[in-house]
Amino acid sequence: MVIGRGLTLESPVGAASGTFGYGFEAERMGNLAGLGAIFTKGTTIEPRPGNAPPRIAEVPAGMLNSIGLQNPGVEVVATEYAPRWRGWAAKVIVNVAGSTIEDYVRVCRRLDRVPEVAGIELNISCPNIAHGLDLGVDPRAAAACTRAVRAVTEKAVIVKLTPNVTDIAEIGRAVQDGGADAVSAVNTYLGMKWSRARGKPVLPGTGTAGLSGPAIKPLAMAAVARLVAALTIPVIGIGGIASTDDARDFLELGARAIQIGTANFYLPGLAASCAAELRQDGGAA
Amino acid sequence: MSPFQLPESDLSRARDEAATCIGVDELGPNLHLLTLEAATASRAALPGEFAQLQVEPGPLLRRPFSFCDLDPGRGTVSFYLRVYGEGTRRLAHLTPGSTVRLLGPLGRGFSLPETRASSLLVAGGVGAAPFPHLATQLLARGERVHWLNGAAGSDQLFPLRRMPGGLAGSVQVTDDGSSGRRGLVTDALPELLGGVDRVYACGPNPMLQAVSEMAARLRPEALVEVSIEAPMGCGFGTCLGCSIPLRFRGAPVPGLCCRQGPVLGADQVDWEALRRQPAHLE
Ligand SMILES: Cc1cc2nc3c(=O)[nH]c(=O)nc-3n(C[C@H](O)[C@H](O)[C@H](O)COP(=O)(O)OP(=O)(O)OC[C@H]3O[C@@H](n4cnc5c(N)ncnc54)[C@H](O)[C@@H]3O)c2cc1C
Ligand SMILES: Cc1cc2nc3c(=O)[nH]c(=O)nc-3n(C[C@H](O)[C@H](O)[C@H](O)COP(=O)(O)O)c2cc1C
Ligand code: FES
């Protein structure tokens, strides 16, 4: 699969950000075999401790999460984790998050100097503190962030889109114009679970959190269909993939590659078996 | 804040196997002993380690349970279950011959003494789960093992006959006095701590905190290990859902119950922060 700017994947199957750590757990458990790419946990300039528990809640055919971008910071990723990726067949693409465009630029500038980083996935679904805006819901901000990152790295830049917008294709076109090599979609949908026993949402804060899992697959397919129709750059399909047939659905729809997310938690061998089965289809071009 | 300073579970031993239900014994109201044929886990699981079980049809995410007892000869493992919600209800109603997915062993279990030691095992309610396996291992090494078991009422006590023979002593307490002594495990604890080198505890978090504090005060030379619970999405360190407050060299650090735990040294837990944390999701 050619994603762009020198990034080629051996298999269309990837593991989605936040569901695979930095790949080390799957390595220990023998579940890396045949994967095309690993998208790491969202990585920020500074270490983040994440949100107070509870952080996850189960809902029918899915889960809600509000992890709060817990990660060790880009410096630890660049100096301690990256050397351990040497020799892996799967490409490691670092998912980048931040509060301001300047944050994204600083993380990407640091990652640009790390040879083991095969590409960057920009998670632009974080609230932009400086402008009080969510970068991922404003086409101009999304394009500006993409352009700013494009200017500081030679690595492939994949922009990960939030589905919590009226017109995802509009955001897709904006980041394509901003220089994105590909887009990945979707990130989680905004959701909430209510606890009647407590008379408040199950998860703390505002109670809203990210919905993922098989429940979102039809929604994600609709979003990917709009992006495939609107864009010339590759689209990586994500959302509720829990079997090889689910992956085939996205690929037939026109996604160049796919990512498995929540299913990695309850089917830890799925990504590897999906990659093997698609290879038998002849899907690994 | 690197969460990787504390020792972590060894994931290379975990296997995802199809396990066949051998039977479910009802041990009390909503309390069941589930026996599964799971050859690999029956040979691999160490005391205090857990498995993630998946039933179909059933909830999406797997549910974590401590290995209760193993029979490597027959290739079976058992779990002591309290029916709580949909996942545990479906497990309790499994019929012989049906299959579940078992991912394990996971987590860090209890440490076993390197020199001759006298151990006290303290259980609250379904917290008895990991102790048949631990007691069997300790007794096989010739250790002295004392058993302190507490529950709300007599029908909720893990049956003594399910523990291995050869215990040096056993005390049962119930909240209502319907069996053994009336009171909490912490009421019976002080007199049992004398001469003990190791205290192993499993039960509700407030009980674990009370046991840890009491042991530190009355028997500071004893090593205290507790098995902690947190809601788990994966069981192997990738979802970051099972965050628990720990201490490393005196400083608070966020830990993962499934990787640094579930068994932790009492001094590794930030008890005050844990107390402020809501117990469950619902
Ligand atoms: C390491 C570990 C070992 C455990 N060992 C045992 C055991 O040996 N026997 C036993 O009966 N129970 C044990 N538990 C608790 C058991 O996992 C929960 O009771 C069970 O997950 C509830 O699932 P449910 O579908 O019945 O309930 P639901 O209400 O459907 O559960 C909803 C959600 O809450 C979570 N949850 C609810 N209660 C707990 C809890 N006490 N701890 C963690 N997560 C919870 C579930 O994972 C699920 O995501 C253990 C928990 C952990 C973390
Ligand atoms: C626990 C959890 C943590 C996640 N963390 C991130 C993250 O850090 N960055 C990101 O871009 N997406 C994150 N995601 C979103 C997933 O990468 C994926 O886009 C989404 O879950 C939809 O796919 P799925 O239905 O297959 O899970 C996370 C998802 C989950 C469930
Ligand atoms: S249960 Fe997923 S990280 Fe611990």
XYZ file of C-alpha atoms and ligand atoms in Angstrom:
655
model
C 0.000 0.000 0.000
C 1.529 3.299 -1.008
C 0.435 5.957 1.445
C 2.649 8.705 0.106
C 5.996 10.463 0.561
C 7.973 7.236 0.696
C 5.638 5.512 3.125
C 4.680 2.070 1.866
C 2.953 -0.522 4.031
C 3.496 -4.266 3.662
C -0.114 -4.887 4.639
C -3.225 -2.661 4.658
C -3.855 -3.668 8.277
C -2.835 -1.272 11.018
C -3.492 -0.949 14.739
C -5.287 2.256 15.744
C -3.869 4.893 18.052
C -4.587 4.415 21.738
C -5.418 0.730 21.347
C -1.920 -0.670 20.868
C 0.332 1.418 23.118
C 3.689 1.799 21.361
C 3.582 -1.795 20.131
C 5.572 -3.407 22.928
C 2.691 -5.311 24.537
C 1.775 -6.931 21.204
C 5.448 -7.712 20.597
C 5.618 -9.601 23.924
C 2.371 -11.414 23.212
C 3.441 -12.382 19.709
C 0.724 -10.360 17.983
C 2.773 -8.139 15.644
C 3.186 -10.629 12.808
C 2.228 -9.323 9.391
C 0.916 -5.918 10.493
C 1.454 -3.081 8.041
C 1.542 -0.284 10.579
C 1.233 0.560 14.224
C -0.263 3.932 15.069
C 1.039 4.831 18.515
C -0.759 6.304 21.494
C -1.307 10.073 21.081
C 2.013 11.719 21.906
C 2.408 15.262 23.188
C 5.356 17.566 23.741
C 5.235 17.156 27.534
C 4.416 13.977 29.513
C 0.751 13.757 30.481
C -0.634 11.743 33.407
C -4.088 11.322 31.861
C -7.514 11.774 33.424
C -8.656 10.611 36.846
C -10.544 7.284 36.826
C -12.968 5.963 35.848
C -11.755 6.313 32.275
C -13.706 3.650 30.379
C -17.274 2.396 30.324
C -18.894 -0.291 28.251
C -22.012 0.373 26.152
C -23.873 -1.937 23.771
C -21.436 -3.037 21.029
C -18.883 -0.453 22.061
C -17.071 1.474 24.730
C -16.586 5.029 25.886
C -13.158 6.332 26.811
C -11.760 9.451 28.333
C -8.123 8.507 28.863
C -6.883 12.085 28.578
C -3.878 11.487 26.323
C -1.755 9.777 28.963
C 1.701 9.477 27.384
C 5.347 9.824 28.401
C 6.048 12.838 26.147
C 7.868 12.995 22.809
C 11.378 12.952 24.279
C 10.899 9.538 25.925
C 9.264 8.241 22.734
C 12.153 9.508 20.582
C 15.008 8.353 22.787
C 13.729 5.309 24.719
C 10.969 3.756 22.606
C 12.076 4.363 19.016
C 15.316 2.292 19.260
C 13.173 -0.671 20.306
C 11.222 -0.451 17.008
C 14.353 -1.234 14.977
C 13.924 -4.413 13.001
C 10.132 -4.459 13.176
C 8.428 -5.271 9.874
C 5.456 -3.088 10.809
C 5.943 0.634 10.204
C 5.577 2.724 13.328
C 3.575 5.898 12.781
C 3.512 8.239 15.744
C 0.134 9.769 16.537
C 0.670 13.389 17.572
C -1.580 15.505 19.766
C -1.340 18.979 21.208
C -3.177 22.022 22.441
C -1.831 24.556 19.953
C -0.437 24.430 16.423
C 2.927 25.283 17.945
C 2.706 22.112 20.100
C 2.177 19.963 17.005
C 5.088 21.650 15.242
C 7.445 21.060 18.159
C 6.527 17.362 18.468
C 6.842 16.795 14.710
C 10.145 18.654 14.486
C 11.505 16.320 17.172
C 10.113 13.204 15.458
C 11.518 14.263 12.088
C 15.008 13.484 13.445
C 14.078 9.951 14.530
C 14.807 7.402 11.792
C 12.570 4.678 13.279
C 9.495 6.904 12.931
C 7.967 5.952 9.577
C 5.327 8.659 9.554
C 3.172 11.016 11.552
C -0.550 10.824 12.208
C -1.924 14.180 13.332
C -4.768 13.841 15.784
C -6.423 17.200 15.257
C -9.393 16.404 17.446
C -8.006 18.146 20.523
C -9.390 21.434 21.813
C -7.205 24.308 20.663
C -6.561 26.180 23.871
C -5.114 29.275 22.202
C -8.175 29.931 20.062
C -10.805 28.165 22.114
C -11.472 26.072 19.011
C -11.181 22.441 18.112
C -8.647 22.302 15.259
C -10.402 19.338 13.704
C -13.794 21.014 13.308
C -12.571 24.209 11.634
C -11.335 23.733 8.045
C -9.017 26.741 8.207
C -7.420 25.697 11.515
C -7.100 22.091 10.290
C -5.367 23.239 7.116
C -3.108 25.637 9.016
C -2.004 22.892 11.386
C -1.298 20.520 8.508
C 0.672 23.177 6.630
C 2.705 24.109 9.712
C 3.647 20.474 10.323
C 4.306 19.858 6.622
C 6.915 22.619 6.771
C 8.986 20.936 9.500
C 9.032 17.288 8.450
C 9.921 15.190 5.453
C 7.988 12.252 6.837
C 4.577 11.213 5.556
C 1.812 13.158 7.301
C -1.550 11.455 7.786
C -4.250 13.679 9.252
C -6.745 11.867 11.477
C -10.209 13.353 11.244
C -12.912 13.651 13.844
C -16.388 12.560 12.734
C -17.996 15.101 15.066
C -18.513 17.646 12.270
C -21.307 18.491 9.867
C -19.269 17.846 6.726
C -16.184 15.651 7.139
C -15.337 15.982 3.424
C -14.877 19.727 3.859
C -12.246 19.137 6.560
C -10.690 16.419 4.402
C -10.341 18.795 1.429
C -8.840 21.464 3.678
C -6.085 19.193 5.005
C -5.458 17.796 1.521
C -4.886 21.382 0.367
C -2.698 21.895 3.432
C -0.333 19.186 2.222
C -1.550 16.000 3.942
C -0.292 12.791 2.323
C -3.354 10.859 3.500
C -6.257 11.095 5.917
C -7.423 8.543 8.447
C -11.009 8.436 9.640
C -12.696 8.164 11.969
C -11.672 9.099 15.468
C -14.235 8.417 18.192
C -17.791 9.775 18.213
C -18.924 11.923 21.115
C -20.997 9.804 23.471
C -22.298 9.582 27.026
C -23.471 6.876 29.406
C -25.815 7.704 32.237
C -25.770 6.180 35.704
C -29.283 6.291 37.064
C -28.030 5.033 40.438
C -25.854 8.139 40.770
C -28.037 10.545 38.810
C -25.090 11.622 36.675
C -22.942 10.408 33.794
C -20.791 7.325 34.426
C -17.613 9.092 33.293
C -16.414 12.207 35.150
C -16.128 15.811 33.984
C -18.773 16.781 31.458
C -19.583 13.077 31.134
C -18.947 13.029 27.387
C -16.332 10.650 26.052
C -15.216 8.932 22.864
C -17.427 6.151 21.518
C -15.715 3.326 19.617
C -16.246 -0.311 18.701
C -18.648 -2.207 16.403
C -21.447 0.253 17.264
C -19.789 2.949 15.129
C -18.937 0.886 12.055
C -21.940 1.969 9.912
C -21.312 5.622 10.844
C -17.616 5.280 10.069
C -18.332 3.667 6.697
C -20.558 6.583 5.744
C -17.819 9.041 6.713
C -15.147 7.116 4.797
C -17.419 6.935 1.734
C -17.709 10.728 1.689
C -13.938 11.140 2.014
C -13.174 8.605 -0.718
C -15.530 10.484 -3.042
C -14.143 13.920 -2.200
C -10.361 13.402 -1.985
C -7.514 12.390 -4.260
C -5.149 11.380 -1.402
C -5.493 7.927 0.246
C -8.083 7.399 2.952
C -7.338 5.006 5.838
C -10.571 3.554 7.200
C -11.142 3.198 10.964
C -14.192 2.426 13.062
C -15.615 -0.720 14.576
C -13.530 -3.209 12.614
C -13.797 -6.501 14.512
C -13.272 -9.134 11.811
C -11.486 -9.629 8.504
C -14.817 -9.162 6.722
C -15.241 -5.767 8.406
C -11.801 -4.830 7.052
C -12.769 -6.064 3.571
C -15.876 -3.831 3.688
C -13.756 -0.700 4.173
C -11.216 -1.752 1.535
C -13.924 -2.474 -1.046
C -15.457 0.899 -0.248
C -12.203 2.488 -1.346
C -10.074 2.822 1.780
C -6.393 2.277 0.943
C -5.701 0.739 4.354
C -7.537 0.157 7.620
C -6.908 0.381 11.349
C -8.262 -1.931 14.014
C -8.964 -0.194 17.326
C -11.173 -1.331 20.187
C -11.209 -4.950 18.962
C -7.494 -5.197 19.879
C -8.600 -5.112 23.516
C -10.826 -8.201 23.390
C -9.356 -9.964 20.339
C -5.629 -9.296 20.746
C -4.697 -11.639 17.884
C -7.195 -10.146 15.395
C -4.903 -7.659 13.657
C -2.326 -10.349 12.872
C -4.913 -12.874 11.671
C -6.667 -10.185 9.608
C -3.360 -9.291 7.924
C -2.733 -12.980 7.138
C -6.222 -13.506 5.717
C -6.073 -10.390 3.548
C -2.694 -11.517 2.258
C -4.383 -14.744 1.133
C -7.058 -12.688 -0.642
C -4.207 -11.128 -2.565
C -5.085 -7.918 -0.762
C -1.454 -7.163 0.051
C -0.564 -5.462 -3.200
C 5.939 10.284 35.287
C 7.182 7.233 33.410
C 4.870 4.437 34.514
C 7.589 1.971 33.647
C 9.670 2.308 36.797
C 7.776 -0.373 38.700
C 8.103 -4.018 37.672
C 5.542 -5.133 35.105
C 3.747 -8.344 34.252
C 5.412 -10.798 31.888
C 3.142 -10.766 28.835
C 5.167 -13.401 27.008
C 3.445 -16.117 29.050
C -0.100 -15.008 28.099
C -2.024 -17.193 25.665
C -5.492 -16.802 24.178
C -7.037 -20.261 24.356
C -10.469 -21.766 23.840
C -11.510 -23.136 27.219
C -14.278 -25.699 27.688
C -16.664 -25.503 30.623
C -16.440 -28.585 32.840
C -19.030 -27.391 35.328
C -20.290 -24.640 37.601
C -20.810 -25.298 41.325
C -23.065 -22.983 43.280
C -21.258 -22.120 46.523
C -23.683 -19.514 47.829
C -26.161 -16.844 46.727
C -24.700 -15.460 43.482
C -21.409 -17.222 44.236
C -20.138 -19.884 41.869
C -17.048 -21.943 41.181
C -16.509 -22.202 37.430
C -14.204 -24.976 36.241
C -12.747 -24.803 32.745
C -10.527 -27.080 30.762
C -7.658 -24.799 29.751
C -4.519 -26.888 29.493
C -2.027 -24.098 28.852
C -3.238 -21.792 31.621
C -3.470 -24.692 34.083
C 0.279 -25.169 33.783
C 1.290 -21.514 33.535
C -0.722 -19.448 36.010
C 1.026 -18.323 39.195
C -0.885 -17.378 42.367
C -2.496 -13.935 42.125
C -2.389 -13.799 38.330
C -5.652 -13.393 36.431
C -7.376 -14.300 33.183
C -9.586 -12.248 30.881
C -12.666 -14.300 30.018
C -14.969 -13.763 27.060
C -18.390 -15.367 26.696
C -20.424 -15.376 23.507
C -23.039 -14.131 23.380
C -22.035 -11.691 26.087
C -20.475 -8.299 26.694
C -17.983 -6.923 24.177
C -15.023 -6.575 26.520
C -13.559 -9.479 28.445
C -13.840 -9.625 32.233
C -10.908 -10.173 34.619
C -10.889 -12.991 37.208
C -8.153 -14.287 39.501
C -7.105 -17.877 39.037
C -8.655 -19.628 42.024
C -7.271 -23.122 41.694
C -5.404 -25.141 39.093
C -5.133 -28.810 38.277
C -2.289 -29.131 35.778
C -2.719 -32.921 35.751
C -6.295 -32.663 34.466
C -5.587 -29.461 32.572
C -8.275 -27.497 34.417
C -8.517 -24.076 36.077
C -11.256 -22.744 38.325
C -12.603 -19.279 39.067
C -14.618 -18.144 42.086
C -17.272 -15.771 40.731
C -19.678 -13.340 42.273
C -22.523 -12.476 39.921
C -22.384 -8.719 39.458
C -23.652 -7.841 35.976
C -24.138 -9.398 32.570
C -20.667 -10.888 32.094
C -20.508 -12.679 35.435
C -24.136 -13.824 35.072
C -23.385 -15.459 31.727
C -20.267 -17.140 33.107
C -22.234 -18.488 36.074
C -24.795 -19.996 33.699
C -22.340 -21.739 31.390
C -23.272 -25.335 30.658
C -20.712 -28.158 30.483
C -19.196 -28.404 27.024
C -19.688 -24.740 26.100
C -16.577 -22.692 25.365
C -15.177 -19.337 26.451
C -12.023 -17.538 25.373
C -9.422 -17.346 28.119
C -6.542 -14.889 27.832
C -3.914 -15.429 30.482
C -2.090 -15.619 32.699
C -1.987 -11.828 33.055
C -0.794 -9.405 35.726
C 1.749 -9.714 38.496
C 0.909 -12.264 41.156
C 1.989 -12.743 44.768
C 5.680 -13.086 45.520
C 6.608 -16.325 47.227
C 9.018 -16.260 50.177
C 12.629 -17.213 49.479
C 13.314 -18.367 53.009
C 11.100 -20.232 55.490
C 8.167 -18.019 56.391
C 4.868 -17.980 58.181
C 2.116 -16.477 56.035
C -1.312 -15.079 56.844
C -3.860 -15.047 54.009
C -6.650 -12.495 54.540
C -9.780 -12.647 52.367
C -12.907 -10.494 52.252
C -15.916 -11.909 50.368
C -15.147 -12.906 46.786
C -11.573 -11.788 47.573
C -11.014 -15.400 48.644
C -10.621 -16.174 44.927
C -6.796 -16.234 44.572
C -6.076 -18.036 47.847
C -6.640 -21.753 47.170
C -3.879 -21.577 44.515
C -1.600 -19.454 46.719
C -2.116 -21.676 49.768
C -1.405 -24.807 47.713
C 1.861 -23.333 46.451
C 2.954 -22.158 49.911
C 2.091 -25.481 51.555
C 3.952 -27.389 48.845
C 7.063 -25.449 49.849
C 6.561 -26.418 53.468
C 5.459 -22.970 54.651
C 3.127 -22.329 57.586
C -0.140 -20.910 56.262
C -2.834 -19.231 58.349
C -6.224 -18.441 56.827
C -8.456 -15.526 57.839
C -11.680 -15.404 55.855
C -14.487 -12.880 56.239
C -17.842 -12.335 54.523
C -21.218 -10.730 55.153
C -22.893 -13.990 56.193
C -22.184 -17.713 56.483
C -23.587 -18.521 53.037
C -21.146 -16.027 51.501
C -17.996 -17.469 53.062
C -15.687 -19.325 50.721
C -16.029 -22.909 52.035
C -13.116 -24.080 54.144
C -13.334 -27.526 52.526
C -12.319 -25.901 49.223
C -9.005 -24.789 50.738
C -6.073 -27.215 50.622
C -5.490 -29.397 53.686
C -2.619 -28.657 56.042
C -3.413 -25.064 57.044
C -1.708 -24.116 60.317
C -4.818 -22.272 61.410
C -8.070 -20.872 60.139
C -10.404 -18.178 61.443
C -13.739 -17.262 59.901
C -15.631 -14.052 60.606
C -19.016 -12.827 59.402
C -20.586 -9.376 59.664
C -23.745 -10.881 61.167
C -22.124 -13.614 63.285
C -23.976 -16.352 61.376
C -20.754 -18.332 61.113
C -17.474 -18.107 63.037
C -16.920 -14.885 64.918
C -19.022 -11.780 64.506
C -17.223 -8.794 63.037
C -14.826 -7.751 60.299
C -11.532 -9.358 59.294
C -9.771 -6.386 60.879
C -11.330 -7.284 64.266
C -9.655 -10.705 64.162
C -6.434 -9.520 62.521
C -4.386 -8.173 65.486
C -4.157 -11.487 67.353
C -3.191 -13.346 64.156
C -0.330 -11.028 63.185
C 2.047 -12.263 65.907
C 4.941 -14.230 64.390
C 3.769 -13.638 60.820
C 6.393 -12.831 58.147
C 3.993 -12.291 55.265
C 0.455 -10.988 54.934
C -1.401 -11.562 51.651
C -4.775 -9.816 51.320
C -7.558 -9.661 48.737
C -10.970 -8.026 49.095
C -12.618 -4.614 48.790
C -10.154 -1.708 48.625
C -11.192 -0.215 52.029
C -10.509 -3.595 53.659
C -7.102 -3.785 51.964
C -6.220 -0.321 53.220
C -7.289 -1.208 56.776
C -5.338 -4.481 56.719
C -2.240 -2.736 55.342
C -2.340 0.009 57.975
C -2.939 -2.412 60.804
C -0.149 -4.744 59.698
C 2.286 -1.827 59.304
C 1.507 -0.721 62.859
C 1.364 -4.052 64.677
C 3.772 -6.151 62.641
C 6.099 -3.745 60.786
C 8.579 -6.522 59.973
C 5.966 -8.399 57.882
C 5.833 -8.018 54.118
C 2.286 -7.093 53.045
C 0.927 -7.762 49.553
C -2.577 -6.846 48.374
C -4.538 -7.722 45.230
C -6.329 -4.630 43.902
C -9.228 -4.263 41.468
C -9.779 -1.679 38.767
C -12.101 -1.647 35.745
C -10.193 -3.262 32.894
C -10.607 -2.828 29.152
C -7.805 -5.103 27.988
C -5.775 -6.643 30.841
C -2.404 -6.187 29.154
C -1.517 -2.501 29.288
C -2.816 -0.915 26.085
C -6.194 0.677 26.929
C -4.923 2.670 29.952
C -8.354 2.197 31.514
C -7.154 0.550 34.741
C -5.155 3.482 36.100
C -4.479 3.257 39.841
C -2.517 5.634 42.071
C 0.818 4.132 43.120
C 3.931 5.321 44.921
C 7.477 4.879 43.700
C 10.314 5.859 46.039
C 7.756 7.829 48.041
C 6.464 9.881 45.101
C 2.985 9.400 43.590
C 2.976 7.807 40.121
C 0.066 6.660 37.955
C 0.173 2.890 37.544
C -1.774 0.286 35.628
C -3.571 -2.321 37.710
C -3.160 -4.919 34.946
C 0.625 -4.483 34.500
C 2.118 -3.343 37.826
C -0.679 -5.161 39.666
C -3.102 -6.560 40.494
C -0.852 -7.692 43.366
C 1.162 -4.855 44.862
C 3.224 -4.274 47.965
C 1.078 -2.367 50.470
C 3.721 0.405 50.441
C 3.450 0.761 46.652
C -0.202 1.850 46.809
C -1.197 5.498 47.288
C -4.051 4.564 49.627
C -5.407 8.075 50.168
C -5.683 8.715 46.422
C -7.240 5.277 45.896
C -9.836 6.006 48.568
C -10.952 9.125 46.691
C -11.360 7.122 43.489
C -14.877 5.786 42.746
C -14.951 2.020 43.271
C -16.774 1.007 40.117
C -17.997 2.272 36.820
C -21.689 1.965 37.501
C -7.572 -8.392 38.617
C -9.021 -8.651 38.919
C -9.400 -9.884 39.416
C -10.736 -10.150 39.698
N -11.048 -11.378 40.172
C -12.337 -11.684 40.431
C -12.693 -12.983 40.892
O -11.842 -13.859 41.063
N -14.006 -13.239 41.116
C -14.975 -12.286 40.915
O -16.154 -12.583 41.110
N -14.665 -11.045 40.476
C -13.377 -10.719 40.218
N -13.066 -9.460 39.744
C -14.158 -8.509 39.506
C -14.852 -8.848 38.184
O -13.947 -8.655 37.122
C -16.089 -7.961 37.969
O -17.041 -8.281 38.926
C -16.681 -8.172 36.588
O -15.827 -7.589 35.624
C -18.051 -7.566 36.459
O -18.518 -7.787 35.152
P -20.063 -7.917 34.823
O -20.200 -7.988 33.361
O -20.679 -9.003 35.615
O -20.661 -6.580 35.406
P -20.997 -5.243 34.644
O -21.795 -4.415 35.553
O -21.579 -5.501 33.310
O -19.596 -4.622 34.474
C -19.523 -3.345 33.934
C -18.107 -2.916 33.857
O -17.584 -2.739 35.152
C -16.391 -3.419 35.312
N -16.378 -3.894 36.700
C -17.442 -4.085 37.471
N -17.074 -4.492 38.685
C -15.754 -4.562 38.690
C -14.811 -4.934 39.663
N -15.148 -5.321 40.885
N -13.509 -4.900 39.319
C -13.159 -4.524 38.094
N -14.017 -4.157 37.128
C -15.295 -4.186 37.417
C -16.445 -4.520 34.287
O -15.166 -4.903 33.822
C -17.223 -3.888 33.173
O -16.417 -3.192 32.276
C -11.736 -9.155 39.481
C -11.354 -7.913 38.991
C -10.025 -7.651 38.711
C -9.624 -6.320 38.185
C -9.062 3.669 24.767
C -8.890 4.419 23.473
C -7.875 5.376 23.365
C -7.702 6.088 22.172
N -6.683 7.006 22.088
C -6.493 7.679 20.917
C -5.410 8.608 20.777
O -4.589 8.800 21.690
N -5.281 9.287 19.597
C -6.147 9.083 18.550
O -5.983 9.692 17.508
N -7.165 8.196 18.652
C -7.358 7.494 19.805
N -8.396 6.587 19.892
C -9.315 6.399 18.749
C -8.967 5.155 17.931
O -7.674 5.252 17.379
C -9.996 4.936 16.800
O -9.949 6.043 15.920
C -11.412 4.783 17.312
O -11.417 4.035 18.502
C -12.361 4.131 16.309
O -11.955 2.837 15.952
P -12.518 1.490 16.644
O -14.008 1.563 16.612
O -11.953 0.366 15.846
O -12.002 1.494 18.036
C -8.570 5.852 21.076
C -9.585 4.881 21.185
C -9.746 4.165 22.366
C -10.843 3.136 22.439
S -6.772 -3.027 31.528
Fe -6.155 -2.042 29.738
S -4.384 -1.013 30.405
Fe -4.912 -2.192 32.127
